[in-house]
mmCIF file of C-alpha atoms in Angstrom:
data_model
loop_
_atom_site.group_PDB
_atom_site.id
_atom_site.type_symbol
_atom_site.label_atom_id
_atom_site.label_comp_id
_atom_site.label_asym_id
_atom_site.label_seq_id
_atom_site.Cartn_x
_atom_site.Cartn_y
_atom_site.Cartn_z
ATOM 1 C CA UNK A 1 -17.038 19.915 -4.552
ATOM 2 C CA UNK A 2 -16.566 16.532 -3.941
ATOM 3 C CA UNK A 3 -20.428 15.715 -5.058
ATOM 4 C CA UNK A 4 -19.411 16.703 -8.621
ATOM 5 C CA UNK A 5 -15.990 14.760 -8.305
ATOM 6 C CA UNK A 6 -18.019 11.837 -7.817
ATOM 7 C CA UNK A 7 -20.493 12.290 -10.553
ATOM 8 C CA UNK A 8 -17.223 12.645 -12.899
ATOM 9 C CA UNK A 9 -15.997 9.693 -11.720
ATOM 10 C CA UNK A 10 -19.165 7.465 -12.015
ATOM 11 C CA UNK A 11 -19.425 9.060 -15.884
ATOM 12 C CA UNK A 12 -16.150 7.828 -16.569
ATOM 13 C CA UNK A 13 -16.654 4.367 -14.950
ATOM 14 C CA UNK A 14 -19.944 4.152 -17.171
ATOM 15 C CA UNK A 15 -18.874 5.850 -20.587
ATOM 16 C CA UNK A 16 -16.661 2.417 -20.847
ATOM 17 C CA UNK A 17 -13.659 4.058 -22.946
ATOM 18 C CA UNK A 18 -10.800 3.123 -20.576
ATOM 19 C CA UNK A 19 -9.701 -0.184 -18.916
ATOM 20 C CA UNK A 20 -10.011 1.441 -15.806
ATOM 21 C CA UNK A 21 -10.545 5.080 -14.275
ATOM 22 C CA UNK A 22 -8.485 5.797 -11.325
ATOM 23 C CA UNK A 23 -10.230 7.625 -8.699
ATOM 24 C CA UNK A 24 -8.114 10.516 -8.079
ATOM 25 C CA UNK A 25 -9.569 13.499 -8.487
ATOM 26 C CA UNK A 26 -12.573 12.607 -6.644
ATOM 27 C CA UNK A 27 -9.789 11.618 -3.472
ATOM 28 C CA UNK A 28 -7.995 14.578 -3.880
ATOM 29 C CA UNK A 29 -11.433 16.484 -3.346
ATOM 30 C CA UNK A 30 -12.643 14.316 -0.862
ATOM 31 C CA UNK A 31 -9.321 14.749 1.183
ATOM 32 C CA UNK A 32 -10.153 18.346 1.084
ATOM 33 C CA UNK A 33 -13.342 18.012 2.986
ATOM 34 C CA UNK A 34 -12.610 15.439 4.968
ATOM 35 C CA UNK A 35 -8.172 15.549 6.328
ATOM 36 C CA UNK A 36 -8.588 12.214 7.591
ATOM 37 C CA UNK A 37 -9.037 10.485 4.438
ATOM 38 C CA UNK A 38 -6.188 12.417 2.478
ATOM 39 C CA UNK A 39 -3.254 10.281 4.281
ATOM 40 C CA UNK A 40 -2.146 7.652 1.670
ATOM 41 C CA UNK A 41 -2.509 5.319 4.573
ATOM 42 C CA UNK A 42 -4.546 2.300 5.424
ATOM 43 C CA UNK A 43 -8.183 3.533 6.190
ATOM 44 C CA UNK A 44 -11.514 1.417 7.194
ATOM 45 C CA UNK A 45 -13.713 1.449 4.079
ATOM 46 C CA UNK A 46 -16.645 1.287 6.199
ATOM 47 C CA UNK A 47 -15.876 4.620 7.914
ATOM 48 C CA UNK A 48 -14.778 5.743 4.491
ATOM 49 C CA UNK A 49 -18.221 4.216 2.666
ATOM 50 C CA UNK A 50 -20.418 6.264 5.577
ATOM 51 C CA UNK A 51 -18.358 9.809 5.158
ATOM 52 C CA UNK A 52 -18.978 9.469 1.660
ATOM 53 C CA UNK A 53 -22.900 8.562 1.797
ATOM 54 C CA UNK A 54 -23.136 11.515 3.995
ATOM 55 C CA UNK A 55 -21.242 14.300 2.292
ATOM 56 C CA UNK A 56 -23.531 13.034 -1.045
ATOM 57 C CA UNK A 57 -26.638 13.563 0.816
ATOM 58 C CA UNK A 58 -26.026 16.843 2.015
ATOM 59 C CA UNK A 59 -25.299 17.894 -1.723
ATOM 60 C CA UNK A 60 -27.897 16.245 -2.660
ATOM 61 C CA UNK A 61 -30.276 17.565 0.025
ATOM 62 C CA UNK A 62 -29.168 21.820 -0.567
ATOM 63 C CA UNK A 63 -29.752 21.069 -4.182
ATOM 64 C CA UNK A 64 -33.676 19.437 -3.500
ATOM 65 C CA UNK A 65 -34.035 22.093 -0.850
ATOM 66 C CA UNK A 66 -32.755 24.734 -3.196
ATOM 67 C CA UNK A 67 -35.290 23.529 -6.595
ATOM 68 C CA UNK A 68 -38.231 23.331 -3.438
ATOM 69 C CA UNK A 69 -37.669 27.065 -2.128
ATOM 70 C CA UNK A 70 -37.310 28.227 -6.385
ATOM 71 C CA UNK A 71 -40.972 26.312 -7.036
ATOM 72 C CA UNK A 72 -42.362 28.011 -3.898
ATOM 73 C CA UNK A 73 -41.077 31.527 -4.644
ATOM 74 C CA UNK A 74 -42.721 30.597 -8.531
ATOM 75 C CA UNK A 75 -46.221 29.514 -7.251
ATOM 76 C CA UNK A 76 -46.813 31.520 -4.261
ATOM 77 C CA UNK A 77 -44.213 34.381 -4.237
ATOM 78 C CA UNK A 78 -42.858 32.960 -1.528
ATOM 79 C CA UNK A 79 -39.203 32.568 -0.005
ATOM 80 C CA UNK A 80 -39.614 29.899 2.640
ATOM 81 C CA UNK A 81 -36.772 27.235 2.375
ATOM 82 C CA UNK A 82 -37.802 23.670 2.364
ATOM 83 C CA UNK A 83 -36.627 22.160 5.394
ATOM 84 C CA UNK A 84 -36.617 18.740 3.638
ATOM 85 C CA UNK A 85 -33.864 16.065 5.167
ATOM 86 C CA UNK A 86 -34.745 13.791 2.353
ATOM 87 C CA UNK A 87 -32.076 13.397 -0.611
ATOM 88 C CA UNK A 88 -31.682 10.106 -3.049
ATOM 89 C CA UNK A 89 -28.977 8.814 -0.663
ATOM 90 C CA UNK A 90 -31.650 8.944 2.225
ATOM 91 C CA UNK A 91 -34.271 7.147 -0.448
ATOM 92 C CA UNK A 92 -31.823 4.665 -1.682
ATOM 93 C CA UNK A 93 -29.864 3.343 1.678
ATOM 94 C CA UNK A 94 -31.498 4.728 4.734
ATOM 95 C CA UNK A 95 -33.040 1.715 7.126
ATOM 96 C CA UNK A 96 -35.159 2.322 10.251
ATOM 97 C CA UNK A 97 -34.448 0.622 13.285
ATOM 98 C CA UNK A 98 -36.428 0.460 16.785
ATOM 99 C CA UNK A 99 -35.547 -0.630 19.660
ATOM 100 C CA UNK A 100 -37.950 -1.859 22.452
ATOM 101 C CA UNK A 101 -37.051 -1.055 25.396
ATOM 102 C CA UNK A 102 -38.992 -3.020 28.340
ATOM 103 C CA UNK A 103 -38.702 -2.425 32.372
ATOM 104 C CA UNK A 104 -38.317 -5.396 33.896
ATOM 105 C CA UNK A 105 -40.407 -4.110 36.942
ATOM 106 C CA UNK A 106 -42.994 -2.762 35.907
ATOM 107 C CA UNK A 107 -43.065 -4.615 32.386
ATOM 108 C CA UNK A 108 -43.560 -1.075 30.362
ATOM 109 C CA UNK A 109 -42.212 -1.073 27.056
ATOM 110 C CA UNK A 110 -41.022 1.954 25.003
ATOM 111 C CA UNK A 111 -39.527 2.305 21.637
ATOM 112 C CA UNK A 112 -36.195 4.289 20.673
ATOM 113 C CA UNK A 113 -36.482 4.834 17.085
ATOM 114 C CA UNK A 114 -32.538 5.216 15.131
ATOM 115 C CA UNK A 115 -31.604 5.848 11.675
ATOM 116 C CA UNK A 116 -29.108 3.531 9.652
ATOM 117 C CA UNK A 117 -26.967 3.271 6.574
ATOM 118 C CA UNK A 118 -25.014 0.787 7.591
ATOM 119 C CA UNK A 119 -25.580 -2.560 9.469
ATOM 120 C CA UNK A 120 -23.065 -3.171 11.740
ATOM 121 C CA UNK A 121 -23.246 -7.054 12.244
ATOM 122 C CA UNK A 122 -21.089 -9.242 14.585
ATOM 123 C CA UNK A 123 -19.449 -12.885 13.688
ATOM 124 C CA UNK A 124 -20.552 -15.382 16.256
ATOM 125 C CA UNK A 125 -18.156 -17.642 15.146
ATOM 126 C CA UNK A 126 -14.552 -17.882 14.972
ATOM 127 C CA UNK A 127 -14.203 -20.246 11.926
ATOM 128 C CA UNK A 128 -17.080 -20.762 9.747
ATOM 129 C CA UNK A 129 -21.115 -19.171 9.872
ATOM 130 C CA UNK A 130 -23.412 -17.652 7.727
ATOM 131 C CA UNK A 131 -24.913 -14.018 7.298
ATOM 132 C CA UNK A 132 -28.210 -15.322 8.580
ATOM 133 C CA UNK A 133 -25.994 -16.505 11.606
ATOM 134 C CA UNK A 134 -24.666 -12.927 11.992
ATOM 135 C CA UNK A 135 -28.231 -11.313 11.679
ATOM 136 C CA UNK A 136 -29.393 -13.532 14.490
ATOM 137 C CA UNK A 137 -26.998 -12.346 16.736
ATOM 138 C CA UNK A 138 -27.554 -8.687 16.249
ATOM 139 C CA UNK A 139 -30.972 -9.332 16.058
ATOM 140 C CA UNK A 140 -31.245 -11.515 19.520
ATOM 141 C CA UNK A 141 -32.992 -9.757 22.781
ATOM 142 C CA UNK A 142 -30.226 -8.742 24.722
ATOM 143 C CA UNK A 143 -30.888 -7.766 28.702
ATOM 144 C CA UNK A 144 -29.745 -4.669 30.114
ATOM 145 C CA UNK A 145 -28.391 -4.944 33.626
ATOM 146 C CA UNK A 146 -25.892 -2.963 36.730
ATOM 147 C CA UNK A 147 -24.235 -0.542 34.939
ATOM 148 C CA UNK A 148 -26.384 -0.335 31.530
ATOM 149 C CA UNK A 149 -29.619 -0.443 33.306
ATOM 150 C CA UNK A 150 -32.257 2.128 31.739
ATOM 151 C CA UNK A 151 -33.907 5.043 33.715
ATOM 152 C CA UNK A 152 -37.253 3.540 33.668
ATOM 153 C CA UNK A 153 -39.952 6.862 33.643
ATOM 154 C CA UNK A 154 -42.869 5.302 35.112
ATOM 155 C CA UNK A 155 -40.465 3.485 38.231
ATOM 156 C CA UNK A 156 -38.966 7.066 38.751
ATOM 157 C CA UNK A 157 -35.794 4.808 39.008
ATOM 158 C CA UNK A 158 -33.087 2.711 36.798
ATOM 159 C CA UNK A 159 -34.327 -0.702 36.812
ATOM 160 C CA UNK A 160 -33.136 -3.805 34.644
ATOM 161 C CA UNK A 161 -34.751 -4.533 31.054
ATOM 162 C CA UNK A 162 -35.042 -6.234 28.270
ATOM 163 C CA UNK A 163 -34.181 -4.572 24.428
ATOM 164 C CA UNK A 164 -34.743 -6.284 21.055
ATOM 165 C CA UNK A 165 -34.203 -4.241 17.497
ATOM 166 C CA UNK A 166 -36.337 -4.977 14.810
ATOM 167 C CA UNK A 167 -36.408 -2.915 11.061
ATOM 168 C CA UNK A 168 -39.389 -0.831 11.040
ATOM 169 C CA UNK A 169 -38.104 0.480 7.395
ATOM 170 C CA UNK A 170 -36.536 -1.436 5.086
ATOM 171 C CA UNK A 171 -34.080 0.464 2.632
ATOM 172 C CA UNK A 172 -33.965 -0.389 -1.190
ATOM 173 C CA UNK A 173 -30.154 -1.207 -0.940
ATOM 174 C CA UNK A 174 -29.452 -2.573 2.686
ATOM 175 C CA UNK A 175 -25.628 -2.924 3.740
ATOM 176 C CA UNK A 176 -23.809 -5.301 5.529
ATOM 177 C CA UNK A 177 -20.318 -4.309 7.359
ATOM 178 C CA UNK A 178 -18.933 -7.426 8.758
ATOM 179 C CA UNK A 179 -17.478 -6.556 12.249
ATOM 180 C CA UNK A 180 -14.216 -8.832 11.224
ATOM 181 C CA UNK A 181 -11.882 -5.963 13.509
ATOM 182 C CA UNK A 182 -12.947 -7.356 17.300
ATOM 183 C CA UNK A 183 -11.478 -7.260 20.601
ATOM 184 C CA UNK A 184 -9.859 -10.550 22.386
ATOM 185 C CA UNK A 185 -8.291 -10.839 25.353
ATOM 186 C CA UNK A 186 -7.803 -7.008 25.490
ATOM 187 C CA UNK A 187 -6.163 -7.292 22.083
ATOM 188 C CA UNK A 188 -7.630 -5.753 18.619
ATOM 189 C CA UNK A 189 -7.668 -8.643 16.112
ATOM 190 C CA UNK A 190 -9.044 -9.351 12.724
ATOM 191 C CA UNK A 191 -11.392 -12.417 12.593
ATOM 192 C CA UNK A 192 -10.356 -14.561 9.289
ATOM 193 C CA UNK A 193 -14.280 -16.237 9.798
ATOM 194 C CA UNK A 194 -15.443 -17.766 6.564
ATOM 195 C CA UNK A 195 -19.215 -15.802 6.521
ATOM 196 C CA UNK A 196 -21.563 -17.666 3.883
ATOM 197 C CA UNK A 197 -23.606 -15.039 2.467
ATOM 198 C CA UNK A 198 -26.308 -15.797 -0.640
ATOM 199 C CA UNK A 199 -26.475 -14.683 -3.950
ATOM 200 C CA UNK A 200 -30.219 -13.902 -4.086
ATOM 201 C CA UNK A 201 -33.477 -14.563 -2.107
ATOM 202 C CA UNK A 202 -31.884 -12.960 1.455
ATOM 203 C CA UNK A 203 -34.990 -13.469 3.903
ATOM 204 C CA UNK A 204 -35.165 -10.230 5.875
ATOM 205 C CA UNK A 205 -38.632 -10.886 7.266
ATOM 206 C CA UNK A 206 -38.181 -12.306 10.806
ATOM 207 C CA UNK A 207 -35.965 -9.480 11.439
ATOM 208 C CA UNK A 208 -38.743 -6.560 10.078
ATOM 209 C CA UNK A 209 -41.363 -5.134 12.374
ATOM 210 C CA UNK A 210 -44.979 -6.042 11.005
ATOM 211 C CA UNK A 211 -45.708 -2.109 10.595
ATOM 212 C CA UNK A 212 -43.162 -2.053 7.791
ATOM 213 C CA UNK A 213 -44.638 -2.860 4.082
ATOM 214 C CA UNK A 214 -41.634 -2.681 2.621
ATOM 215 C CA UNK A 215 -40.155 -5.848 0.339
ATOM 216 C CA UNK A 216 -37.808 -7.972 2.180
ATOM 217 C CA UNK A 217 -36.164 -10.280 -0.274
ATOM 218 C CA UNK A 218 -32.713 -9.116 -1.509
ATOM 219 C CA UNK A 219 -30.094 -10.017 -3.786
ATOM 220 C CA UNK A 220 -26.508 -9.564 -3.555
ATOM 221 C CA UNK A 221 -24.791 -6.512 -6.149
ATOM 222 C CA UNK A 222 -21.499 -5.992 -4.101
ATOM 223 C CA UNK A 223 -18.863 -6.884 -2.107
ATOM 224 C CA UNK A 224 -15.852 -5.128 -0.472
ATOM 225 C CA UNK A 225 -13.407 -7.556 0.410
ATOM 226 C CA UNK A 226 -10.237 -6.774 3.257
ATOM 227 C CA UNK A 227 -7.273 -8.919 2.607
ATOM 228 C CA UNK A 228 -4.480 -8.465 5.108
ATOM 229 C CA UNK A 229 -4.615 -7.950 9.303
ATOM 230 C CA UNK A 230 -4.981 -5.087 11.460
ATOM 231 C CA UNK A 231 -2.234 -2.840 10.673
ATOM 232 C CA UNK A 232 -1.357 -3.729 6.568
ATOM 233 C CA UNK A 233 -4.507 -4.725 4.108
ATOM 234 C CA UNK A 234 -5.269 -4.567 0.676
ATOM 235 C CA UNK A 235 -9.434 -3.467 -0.049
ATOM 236 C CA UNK A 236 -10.837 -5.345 -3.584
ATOM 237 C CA UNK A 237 -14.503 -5.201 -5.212
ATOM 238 C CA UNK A 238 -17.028 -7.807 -6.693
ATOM 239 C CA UNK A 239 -19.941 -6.126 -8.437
ATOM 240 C CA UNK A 240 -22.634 -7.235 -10.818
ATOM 241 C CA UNK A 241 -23.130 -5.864 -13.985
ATOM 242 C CA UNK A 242 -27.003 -4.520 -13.693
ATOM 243 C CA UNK A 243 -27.618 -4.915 -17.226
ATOM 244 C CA UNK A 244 -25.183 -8.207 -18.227
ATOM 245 C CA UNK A 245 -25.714 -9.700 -14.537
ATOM 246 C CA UNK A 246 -22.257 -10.894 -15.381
ATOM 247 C CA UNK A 247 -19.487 -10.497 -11.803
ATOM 248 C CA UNK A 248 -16.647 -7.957 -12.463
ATOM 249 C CA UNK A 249 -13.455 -7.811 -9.654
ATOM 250 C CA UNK A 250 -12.164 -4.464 -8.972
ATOM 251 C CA UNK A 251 -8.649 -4.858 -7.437
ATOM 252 C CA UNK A 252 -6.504 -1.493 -8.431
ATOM 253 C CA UNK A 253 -6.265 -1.482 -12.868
ATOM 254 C CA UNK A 254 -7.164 -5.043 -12.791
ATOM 255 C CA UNK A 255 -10.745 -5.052 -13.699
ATOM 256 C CA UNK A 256 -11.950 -8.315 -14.406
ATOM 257 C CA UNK A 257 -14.912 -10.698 -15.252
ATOM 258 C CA UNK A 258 -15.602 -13.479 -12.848
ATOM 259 C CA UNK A 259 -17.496 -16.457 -12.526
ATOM 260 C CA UNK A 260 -20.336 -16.784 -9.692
ATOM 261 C CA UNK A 261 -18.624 -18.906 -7.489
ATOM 262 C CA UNK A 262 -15.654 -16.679 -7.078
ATOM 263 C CA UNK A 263 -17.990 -14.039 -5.529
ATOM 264 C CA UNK A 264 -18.315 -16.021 -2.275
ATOM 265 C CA UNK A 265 -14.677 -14.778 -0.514
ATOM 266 C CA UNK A 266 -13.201 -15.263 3.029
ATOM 267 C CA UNK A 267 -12.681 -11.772 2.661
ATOM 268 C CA UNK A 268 -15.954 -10.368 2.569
ATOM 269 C CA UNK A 269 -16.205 -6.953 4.482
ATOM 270 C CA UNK A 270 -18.757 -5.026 3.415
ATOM 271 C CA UNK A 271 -22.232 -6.648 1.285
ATOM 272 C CA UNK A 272 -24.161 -4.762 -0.287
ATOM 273 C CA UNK A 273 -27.987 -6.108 -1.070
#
């Protein structure tokens, strides 16, 4: 299955005997479950990054449920399955969201709680900004009007209102995908924005509800980088060494050692904190 494919390839990648480990075994299995992805064509790694997240945890999850249900059947001669939606992808990268919804009649606010891997974030600008930039604008109160208007229960009616997300769970590794693919003037373009992002001490705090205890510095491990346009693009990696702290470039069999200051790219798709 493609959970094990993974695990090979991540053994490989860490026993350090080659130059570089091609990943295609683990595509070849991955194509398998999921058609889509077995088309040597041009793909969005953000897509591809969620499909994979999600066919890990529910490997992950059957084998937890599976060691639950044994310990059960071994202390209590029981056979009840764990129901258990928890796996280490869930504990690693899952975020909580809320969303607060208010009625601008009668002023009653309710929450809409949603679940997140990913953190979809949109450029406000068209040449330069910075991540806090982006995180402002997803973060901003946004009012809900005509044909978006919410069926408000205690009007009985759909009324205009008001709804601002905050994090009400913090995950340990918290990704950014940087919505570069936008529409203009009814046309799908990619958005060349220079996005300064930091290193280390990423302030999530104004965006994270006070009910959440979680820590909310972070510091930057990876990034996927898009070079290219809509229809022809060529996907690279920075990551950071968690032992050396030292930046490595991924870009096909050219594996690399970089300094700091080459991790900060025009390029930047997807950041990983």
């Amino acid at each position: 299955e493609s959970a094990t494919a993974f695990g090979c390839l991540v053994s490989d990648m860490w026993l350090g005997e080659f130059d570089y480990v091609s990943p295609e075994a683990f595509h070849s299995v991955f194509g398998k479950r999921y058609p889509a992805f077995s088309r040597r064509t041009q793909h969005d790694a953000q897509e591809f990054l969620i499909c994979v997240l999600d066919d890990l945890h529910e490997a992950f999850k059957e084998v937890r449920a599976q060691l639950c249900q044994e310990r059960q059947s071994s202390a209590a001669g029981s056979s009840t399955r764990s129901s258990s939606g928890t796996s280490i992808i869930t504990h690693l990268f899952e975020g909580q969201l809320s969303y607060g919804i208010r009625c601008l009649t009668c002023k009653a606010l309710s929450d809409r709680p949603e679940s997140f891997t990913v953190l979809s974030l949109p450029i406000p600008s068209t040449r330069v900004c910075s991540l806090q930039d982006c995180l402002e604008c997803f973060f901003q109160p946004d009012t809900l009007t005509r044909n978006n208007q919410i069926h408000c229960y205690w009007c009985g009616s759909n009324q205009d209102a008001t709804v601002k997300a905050s994090i009400t769970k913090a995950p340990q590794i918290i990704i950014f995908h940087l919505k570069r693919f936008a529409w203009q003037d009814k046309h799908r373009r990619k958005l060349s924005t220079t996005v300064c992002y930091p290193f280390s001490d990423l302030d999530l705090s104004p965006y994270i509800s006070t009910s959440c205890h979680n820590n909310t510095e972070y510091s930057l491990c990876a990034v996927v980088n898009h070079a290219g346009d809509m229809d022809y693009g060529h996907y690279t990696a920075f990551c950071k060494h968690s032992v050396t702290k030292h930046w490595y470039s991924f870009d096909d069999a050219q594996v690399t050692k970089i300094p700091d200051s080459a991790v900060q790219a025009d390029t930047a798709y997807l950041l990983f904190y």
